[in-house]
């Protein structure tokens, strides 16, 4: 059974995540040259390239740079070397800052991907739609339904569906992302339905339990849905596509972006890899890592030494208990032999009393030693 939204960890407010597609050959040369140029111009502090261990032919690029007030950003781009059926290849990008992410900061995608490149990389991963332009919805109803379903259930992006009340002129064809802060530039997909597609788009949105007002817009909840999402709060009755600022819609996109986001499994994995597989360390970070490893080794050695000492103590106690038992058996055997050999002798009762006395004195001590030995073994196992 899929996890519900409340069962999933939410994206920390320090994190920026995006997933997309690129077409054409492997892009590592273009990305590498772009990062090298940024490093030479001191726009980033450093970068590192490695091959991906999880995807054959894939590459991992790590980069570190500073934003406002000297805040450090660490980011990791992973490109998939495997070609999909449609010829596209996927990429994921996870970035984290030392303080909550400010949407006024530059998009991390612009740090890795070169502008004006021959590689078409700025497409959403779910359906291959443009991240920085308007996406007209398909005329075919089946294709429209499939695209809306993929966008609503598989995309990491913020998907905005706009219905045109009438065919807009050039001023009405300005992409929404151009009016949004830089930090949302590669995290929003804008879908456009023509005037005659009103019923068809709402038929398709029915799979997601959503609808778009005539001449308005709706922001899809995503899957899993963002916490606190309510469709009424994120619908706009009228969007004037005349070149004027769609203030209400822009405000709702910003509010939606601020909602807690329960991470899809692949997004959670990208964040975990960023934090746990990070290799681009500063000298101070390498020293701290070495010290942490040394402390961990010392702790493990200390635990092994304690475990060895506890086992040795347990062995000694067990041997002592066995010796006591052996001594007790020898004394008891001597008493029984004397009693059997002199059954009618007046000393028989006296010997029996000696046997009983030995049993009363020795047995509790042996049992105590055995119990102590068992406890020592138990402690040794727990510490080991």
Short mmCIF file of C-alpha atoms in Angstrom, two decimals:
data_model
loop_
_atom_site.label_atom_id
_atom_site.label_comp_id
_atom_site.label_asym_id
_atom_site.label_seq_id
_atom_site.Cartn_x
_atom_site.Cartn_y
_atom_site.Cartn_z
CA UNK A 1 0.00 0.00 0.00
CA UNK A 2 1.42 3.44 -0.94
CA UNK A 3 2.40 5.70 1.90
CA UNK A 4 0.00 8.51 2.77
CA UNK A 5 1.18 12.12 2.85
CA UNK A 6 1.36 12.12 6.64
CA UNK A 7 3.55 8.97 6.67
CA UNK A 8 6.26 10.62 4.58
CA UNK A 9 9.03 12.99 5.61
CA UNK A 10 8.52 16.51 4.32
CA UNK A 11 11.14 18.46 2.42
CA UNK A 12 13.19 20.64 4.80
CA UNK A 13 12.85 24.37 4.16
CA UNK A 14 16.59 24.49 3.41
CA UNK A 15 16.22 22.23 0.37
CA UNK A 16 15.63 22.84 -3.37
CA UNK A 17 14.63 19.83 -5.49
CA UNK A 18 13.89 19.37 -9.20
CA UNK A 19 13.73 16.53 -11.70
CA UNK A 20 13.78 16.82 -15.47
CA UNK A 21 14.71 15.35 -18.81
CA UNK A 22 17.33 16.16 -21.38
CA UNK A 23 17.54 15.10 -25.00
CA UNK A 24 20.47 14.29 -27.18
CA UNK A 25 23.83 12.75 -26.20
CA UNK A 26 25.24 12.51 -22.69
CA UNK A 27 25.56 16.09 -21.43
CA UNK A 28 28.58 15.71 -19.14
CA UNK A 29 30.93 17.69 -21.40
CA UNK A 30 28.61 20.72 -21.54
CA UNK A 31 27.90 20.61 -17.80
CA UNK A 32 31.59 20.19 -16.97
CA UNK A 33 32.66 23.13 -19.14
CA UNK A 34 29.93 25.31 -17.66
CA UNK A 35 30.97 24.50 -14.10
CA UNK A 36 34.62 25.08 -14.93
CA UNK A 37 33.74 28.50 -16.34
CA UNK A 38 31.78 29.41 -13.21
CA UNK A 39 34.66 28.30 -11.00
CA UNK A 40 37.19 30.32 -13.00
CA UNK A 41 35.00 33.40 -12.66
CA UNK A 42 34.57 32.63 -8.92
CA UNK A 43 30.80 32.38 -9.21
CA UNK A 44 31.05 28.97 -7.56
CA UNK A 45 33.63 27.82 -5.03
CA UNK A 46 34.33 24.36 -6.44
CA UNK A 47 32.87 21.35 -8.23
CA UNK A 48 33.50 17.62 -8.56
CA UNK A 49 32.51 15.04 -11.18
CA UNK A 50 32.17 11.28 -10.64
CA UNK A 51 30.48 8.43 -12.45
CA UNK A 52 27.12 7.30 -11.14
CA UNK A 53 27.22 3.99 -9.29
CA UNK A 54 23.48 3.40 -9.72
CA UNK A 55 22.97 4.18 -13.43
CA UNK A 56 25.33 2.87 -16.15
CA UNK A 57 26.75 5.76 -18.13
CA UNK A 58 25.34 8.31 -15.70
CA UNK A 59 27.33 11.09 -14.08
CA UNK A 60 27.23 12.88 -10.74
CA UNK A 61 28.21 16.54 -10.48
CA UNK A 62 28.62 18.23 -7.11
CA UNK A 63 29.03 21.97 -6.72
CA UNK A 64 29.37 24.37 -3.82
CA UNK A 65 28.77 28.11 -3.93
CA UNK A 66 27.82 31.07 -1.78
CA UNK A 67 24.61 33.08 -1.91
CA UNK A 68 23.56 36.16 0.07
CA UNK A 69 25.42 36.85 3.34
CA UNK A 70 27.94 34.11 2.66
CA UNK A 71 25.42 31.26 3.01
CA UNK A 72 26.84 28.03 1.54
CA UNK A 73 24.81 25.97 -0.93
CA UNK A 74 25.71 22.38 -1.74
CA UNK A 75 24.07 20.84 -4.79
CA UNK A 76 24.17 17.50 -6.59
CA UNK A 77 23.11 16.86 -10.20
CA UNK A 78 22.71 13.23 -11.33
CA UNK A 79 22.30 12.49 -15.04
CA UNK A 80 20.97 9.11 -16.13
CA UNK A 81 22.97 7.39 -18.87
CA UNK A 82 20.07 5.15 -19.88
CA UNK A 83 17.99 6.28 -22.84
CA UNK A 84 14.22 6.16 -22.37
CA UNK A 85 11.75 4.94 -24.97
CA UNK A 86 11.12 8.50 -26.18
CA UNK A 87 14.86 9.21 -26.47
CA UNK A 88 15.02 11.42 -23.38
CA UNK A 89 17.28 10.87 -20.38
CA UNK A 90 16.37 11.85 -16.83
CA UNK A 91 18.22 14.08 -14.39
CA UNK A 92 17.65 14.97 -10.74
CA UNK A 93 18.99 17.95 -8.85
CA UNK A 94 19.06 18.34 -5.07
CA UNK A 95 20.47 21.42 -3.33
CA UNK A 96 20.62 22.44 0.31
CA UNK A 97 21.57 25.72 1.95
CA UNK A 98 22.76 26.50 5.46
CA UNK A 99 19.53 28.39 6.15
CA UNK A 100 15.94 28.29 4.77
CA UNK A 101 15.88 28.57 1.00
CA UNK A 102 15.19 32.05 -0.35
CA UNK A 103 13.36 32.03 -3.70
CA UNK A 104 15.26 35.20 -4.63
CA UNK A 105 18.42 33.10 -4.92
CA UNK A 106 19.40 31.80 -8.34
CA UNK A 107 17.98 28.48 -9.46
CA UNK A 108 20.55 25.69 -8.91
CA UNK A 109 19.66 24.39 -12.37
CA UNK A 110 21.25 27.51 -13.86
CA UNK A 111 24.48 26.65 -12.01
CA UNK A 112 24.81 23.24 -13.64
CA UNK A 113 23.10 23.54 -17.02
CA UNK A 114 24.53 25.99 -19.58
CA UNK A 115 22.13 28.54 -21.07
CA UNK A 116 21.65 28.39 -24.82
CA UNK A 117 23.11 24.89 -24.99
CA UNK A 118 22.33 22.50 -27.84
CA UNK A 119 21.11 20.11 -25.12
CA UNK A 120 17.39 20.56 -24.41
CA UNK A 121 17.49 19.95 -20.68
CA UNK A 122 14.76 22.17 -19.19
CA UNK A 123 11.86 19.72 -19.39
CA UNK A 124 9.85 18.25 -16.55
CA UNK A 125 10.60 14.61 -15.78
CA UNK A 126 6.98 13.39 -15.66
CA UNK A 127 5.79 14.21 -19.18
CA UNK A 128 8.71 16.03 -20.79
CA UNK A 129 6.94 19.40 -20.69
CA UNK A 130 8.80 22.71 -20.84
CA UNK A 131 9.84 24.23 -17.51
CA UNK A 132 10.33 27.78 -18.76
CA UNK A 133 7.58 28.17 -21.33
CA UNK A 134 3.87 27.61 -21.92
CA UNK A 135 2.71 24.05 -22.70
CA UNK A 136 -0.42 23.90 -24.89
CA UNK A 137 -2.51 20.87 -23.98
CA UNK A 138 -2.95 18.15 -26.64
CA UNK A 139 -6.00 18.27 -28.89
CA UNK A 140 -6.50 14.51 -28.63
CA UNK A 141 -8.64 13.74 -25.58
CA UNK A 142 -6.84 10.48 -24.71
CA UNK A 143 -3.42 12.15 -24.94
CA UNK A 144 -4.72 15.08 -22.86
CA UNK A 145 -5.97 12.76 -20.14
CA UNK A 146 -2.72 10.79 -20.07
CA UNK A 147 -0.61 13.95 -19.86
CA UNK A 148 -2.69 15.46 -17.03
CA UNK A 149 -2.55 12.20 -15.08
CA UNK A 150 1.24 11.89 -15.47
CA UNK A 151 1.75 15.53 -14.49
CA UNK A 152 -0.49 15.29 -11.45
CA UNK A 153 0.86 12.01 -10.12
CA UNK A 154 4.52 11.79 -11.11
CA UNK A 155 5.87 15.32 -11.32
CA UNK A 156 8.00 17.02 -8.65
CA UNK A 157 7.06 20.36 -10.22
CA UNK A 158 4.25 22.77 -9.39
CA UNK A 159 1.68 22.15 -12.13
CA UNK A 160 -0.59 25.07 -13.03
CA UNK A 161 -3.48 24.56 -15.44
CA UNK A 162 -4.79 27.77 -17.09
CA UNK A 163 -7.92 27.90 -19.23
CA UNK A 164 -8.00 30.67 -21.81
CA UNK A 165 -11.38 32.43 -21.91
CA UNK A 166 -10.48 33.60 -25.41
CA UNK A 167 -7.48 33.15 -27.66
CA UNK A 168 -4.78 35.46 -26.26
CA UNK A 169 -2.61 37.80 -28.29
CA UNK A 170 1.17 38.06 -27.94
CA UNK A 171 0.91 39.86 -24.59
CA UNK A 172 -1.14 36.99 -23.21
CA UNK A 173 1.52 34.43 -24.12
CA UNK A 174 4.09 35.51 -21.55
CA UNK A 175 5.05 32.43 -19.49
CA UNK A 176 4.12 32.55 -15.84
CA UNK A 177 7.66 31.66 -14.70
CA UNK A 178 9.02 34.95 -16.08
CA UNK A 179 7.04 36.75 -13.39
CA UNK A 180 8.06 34.38 -10.57
CA UNK A 181 11.23 34.55 -8.41
CA UNK A 182 14.36 32.84 -9.80
CA UNK A 183 14.08 30.00 -7.29
CA UNK A 184 10.87 28.79 -9.00
CA UNK A 185 12.14 29.07 -12.55
CA UNK A 186 12.67 25.31 -12.98
CA UNK A 187 9.98 24.09 -10.61
CA UNK A 188 6.77 25.22 -12.36
CA UNK A 189 4.97 23.67 -15.34
CA UNK A 190 2.33 25.86 -17.00
CA UNK A 191 -0.40 24.05 -18.95
CA UNK A 192 -2.67 26.05 -21.30
CA UNK A 193 -6.12 24.90 -22.40
CA UNK A 194 -7.69 26.70 -25.36
CA UNK A 195 -11.24 28.11 -25.06
CA UNK A 196 -12.78 25.06 -26.75
CA UNK A 197 -10.92 22.62 -24.45
CA UNK A 198 -12.80 23.65 -21.31
CA UNK A 199 -14.88 20.47 -21.03
CA UNK A 200 -12.08 18.18 -22.20
CA UNK A 201 -9.56 19.50 -19.67
CA UNK A 202 -12.03 19.20 -16.80
CA UNK A 203 -12.83 15.65 -17.92
CA UNK A 204 -9.10 14.89 -17.70
CA UNK A 205 -8.73 16.70 -14.36
CA UNK A 206 -11.50 14.50 -12.97
CA UNK A 207 -8.92 11.70 -12.56
CA UNK A 208 -7.22 13.97 -10.01
CA UNK A 209 -10.47 15.15 -8.37
CA UNK A 210 -9.73 18.66 -9.65
CA UNK A 211 -11.29 21.21 -12.00
CA UNK A 212 -10.37 24.53 -13.57
CA UNK A 213 -12.79 27.50 -13.65
CA UNK A 214 -13.74 28.81 -17.07
CA UNK A 215 -11.16 31.47 -17.92
CA UNK A 216 -9.34 30.77 -14.65
CA UNK A 217 -6.60 28.53 -13.29
CA UNK A 218 -5.98 25.76 -10.76
CA UNK A 219 -2.78 24.55 -9.09
CA UNK A 220 -2.72 20.76 -8.86
CA UNK A 221 -2.13 19.21 -5.43
CA UNK A 222 0.62 16.85 -6.59
CA UNK A 223 1.10 13.26 -5.43
CA UNK A 224 1.48 12.97 -2.52
CA UNK A 225 -0.59 16.08 -1.90
CA UNK A 226 1.05 18.99 -0.13
CA UNK A 227 -0.04 19.35 3.47
CA UNK A 228 -2.71 21.99 3.93
CA UNK A 229 -3.74 21.94 0.25
CA UNK A 230 -7.34 22.79 -0.53
CA UNK A 231 -8.41 23.17 -4.16
CA UNK A 232 -10.64 26.16 -3.45
CA UNK A 233 -7.69 28.00 -1.93
CA UNK A 234 -5.53 27.31 -4.96
CA UNK A 235 -8.00 28.10 -7.74
CA UNK A 236 -8.33 31.46 -9.49
CA UNK A 237 -11.65 32.42 -11.02
CA UNK A 238 -10.29 34.77 -13.66
CA UNK A 239 -6.85 35.10 -15.23
CA UNK A 240 -6.59 38.06 -17.59
CA UNK A 241 -4.20 37.10 -20.38
CA UNK A 242 -3.72 40.63 -21.65
CA UNK A 243 -0.17 41.25 -20.52
CA UNK A 244 -1.18 42.54 -17.09
CA UNK A 245 0.31 41.02 -13.94
CA UNK A 246 -1.77 37.99 -12.82
CA UNK A 247 -1.23 38.99 -9.18
CA UNK A 248 -3.69 36.56 -7.60
CA UNK A 249 -2.32 33.54 -9.45
CA UNK A 250 1.30 34.48 -8.72
CA UNK A 251 0.48 34.89 -5.03
CA UNK A 252 -1.15 31.45 -4.91
CA UNK A 253 1.82 29.80 -6.63
CA UNK A 254 4.11 31.30 -3.98
CA UNK A 255 1.79 30.16 -1.19
CA UNK A 256 1.63 26.66 -2.68
CA UNK A 257 5.44 26.49 -2.91
CA UNK A 258 5.63 27.27 0.81
CA UNK A 259 3.34 24.37 1.83
CA UNK A 260 5.05 21.35 3.48
CA UNK A 261 5.87 18.86 0.73
CA UNK A 262 5.71 15.13 1.62
CA UNK A 263 8.58 13.79 -0.45
CA UNK A 264 7.98 11.15 -3.14
CA UNK A 265 10.30 8.17 -2.75
CA UNK A 266 12.70 9.24 -5.50
CA UNK A 267 12.90 12.80 -4.15
CA UNK A 268 13.62 11.49 -0.64
CA UNK A 269 16.36 9.27 -2.12
CA UNK A 270 17.92 12.26 -3.94
CA UNK A 271 18.02 14.24 -0.68
CA UNK A 272 19.54 11.29 1.21
CA UNK A 273 22.26 10.89 -1.42
CA UNK A 274 23.05 14.61 -1.27
CA UNK A 275 23.56 14.42 2.48
CA UNK A 276 25.17 11.00 2.88
CA UNK A 277 27.18 10.55 -0.35
CA UNK A 278 28.62 14.07 -0.54
CA UNK A 279 32.30 14.01 -1.61
CA UNK A 280 33.17 17.63 -2.37
CA UNK A 281 34.65 18.39 1.05
CA UNK A 282 36.62 21.41 2.20
CA UNK A 283 39.87 20.85 4.12
CA UNK A 284 38.05 21.58 7.38
CA UNK A 285 35.32 19.07 6.51
CA UNK A 286 37.89 16.40 5.59
CA UNK A 287 39.65 16.93 8.93
CA UNK A 288 36.35 16.73 10.83
CA UNK A 289 35.43 13.55 8.93
CA UNK A 290 38.82 11.96 9.75
CA UNK A 291 38.39 12.86 13.43
CA UNK A 292 34.89 11.40 13.49
CA UNK A 293 36.15 8.17 11.91
CA UNK A 294 39.02 7.94 14.43
CA UNK A 295 36.57 8.46 17.30
CA UNK A 296 34.29 5.78 15.86
CA UNK A 297 37.16 3.30 15.55
CA UNK A 298 38.28 4.04 19.13
CA UNK A 299 34.75 3.47 20.41
CA UNK A 300 34.49 0.16 18.54
CA UNK A 301 37.87 -0.98 19.90
CA UNK A 302 36.86 -0.07 23.43
CA UNK A 303 33.63 -2.04 23.06
CA UNK A 304 35.57 -5.07 21.76
CA UNK A 305 38.00 -4.87 24.71
CA UNK A 306 35.17 -4.69 27.23
CA UNK A 307 33.41 -7.58 25.54
CA UNK A 308 36.61 -9.67 25.66
CA UNK A 309 37.11 -8.91 29.38
CA UNK A 310 33.52 -9.83 30.19
CA UNK A 311 33.81 -13.14 28.37
CA UNK A 312 37.05 -13.92 30.21
CA UNK A 313 35.42 -13.11 33.58
CA UNK A 314 32.47 -15.32 32.70
CA UNK A 315 34.80 -18.19 31.76
CA UNK A 316 36.70 -17.94 35.05
CA UNK A 317 33.49 -17.94 37.07
CA UNK A 318 32.20 -20.94 35.17
CA UNK A 319 35.44 -22.87 35.80
CA UNK A 320 35.27 -22.04 39.51
CA UNK A 321 31.67 -23.21 39.68
CA UNK A 322 32.55 -26.44 37.91
CA UNK A 323 35.43 -27.02 40.33
CA UNK A 324 33.07 -26.54 43.27
CA UNK A 325 30.63 -28.98 41.73
CA UNK A 326 33.41 -31.52 41.18
CA UNK A 327 34.55 -31.18 44.80
CA UNK A 328 30.99 -31.56 45.99
CA UNK A 329 30.45 -34.71 43.87
CA UNK A 330 33.70 -36.27 45.21
CA UNK A 331 32.68 -35.65 48.84
CA UNK A 332 29.17 -36.95 48.22
CA UNK A 333 30.54 -40.09 46.54
CA UNK A 334 32.82 -40.78 49.53
CA UNK A 335 29.91 -40.46 51.93
CA UNK A 336 27.70 -42.75 49.83
CA UNK A 337 30.52 -45.34 49.58
CA UNK A 338 31.06 -45.31 53.34
CA UNK A 339 27.35 -45.60 53.95
CA UNK A 340 26.94 -48.52 51.55
CA UNK A 341 29.96 -50.35 53.00
CA UNK A 342 28.84 -49.97 56.59
CA UNK A 343 25.10 -50.09 56.28
CA UNK A 344 24.59 -51.50 59.77
CA UNK A 345 27.38 -49.59 61.35
CA UNK A 346 26.39 -47.05 64.05
CA UNK A 347 28.45 -44.48 62.06
CA UNK A 348 26.02 -44.57 59.11
CA UNK A 349 23.73 -41.90 60.49
CA UNK A 350 26.72 -39.74 61.34
CA UNK A 351 28.08 -39.99 57.78
CA UNK A 352 24.67 -39.15 56.35
CA UNK A 353 24.57 -36.03 58.50
CA UNK A 354 28.01 -35.05 57.10
CA UNK A 355 26.70 -35.51 53.55
CA UNK A 356 23.65 -33.38 54.24
CA UNK A 357 25.82 -30.66 55.76
CA UNK A 358 28.13 -30.59 52.72
CA UNK A 359 25.12 -30.38 50.40
CA UNK A 360 23.59 -27.52 52.35
CA UNK A 361 26.84 -25.55 52.40
CA UNK A 362 28.08 -26.19 48.90
CA UNK A 363 24.98 -26.18 46.70
CA UNK A 364 23.96 -22.51 47.22
CA UNK A 365 27.52 -21.34 46.62
CA UNK A 366 27.79 -23.34 43.38
CA UNK A 367 24.41 -22.10 42.20
CA UNK A 368 25.40 -18.49 42.95
CA UNK A 369 28.64 -18.88 40.99
CA UNK A 370 26.79 -20.40 38.04
CA UNK A 371 24.26 -17.56 38.10
CA UNK A 372 27.06 -14.99 38.17
CA UNK A 373 28.72 -16.72 35.23
CA UNK A 374 25.47 -16.65 33.25
CA UNK A 375 25.02 -12.94 33.95
CA UNK A 376 28.61 -12.22 32.86
CA UNK A 377 28.03 -14.05 29.57
CA UNK A 378 24.80 -12.07 29.06
CA UNK A 379 26.60 -8.76 29.64
CA UNK A 380 29.37 -9.77 27.26
CA UNK A 381 26.87 -10.57 24.52
CA UNK A 382 25.07 -7.25 24.96
CA UNK A 383 28.29 -5.25 24.82
CA UNK A 384 29.51 -7.21 21.78
#
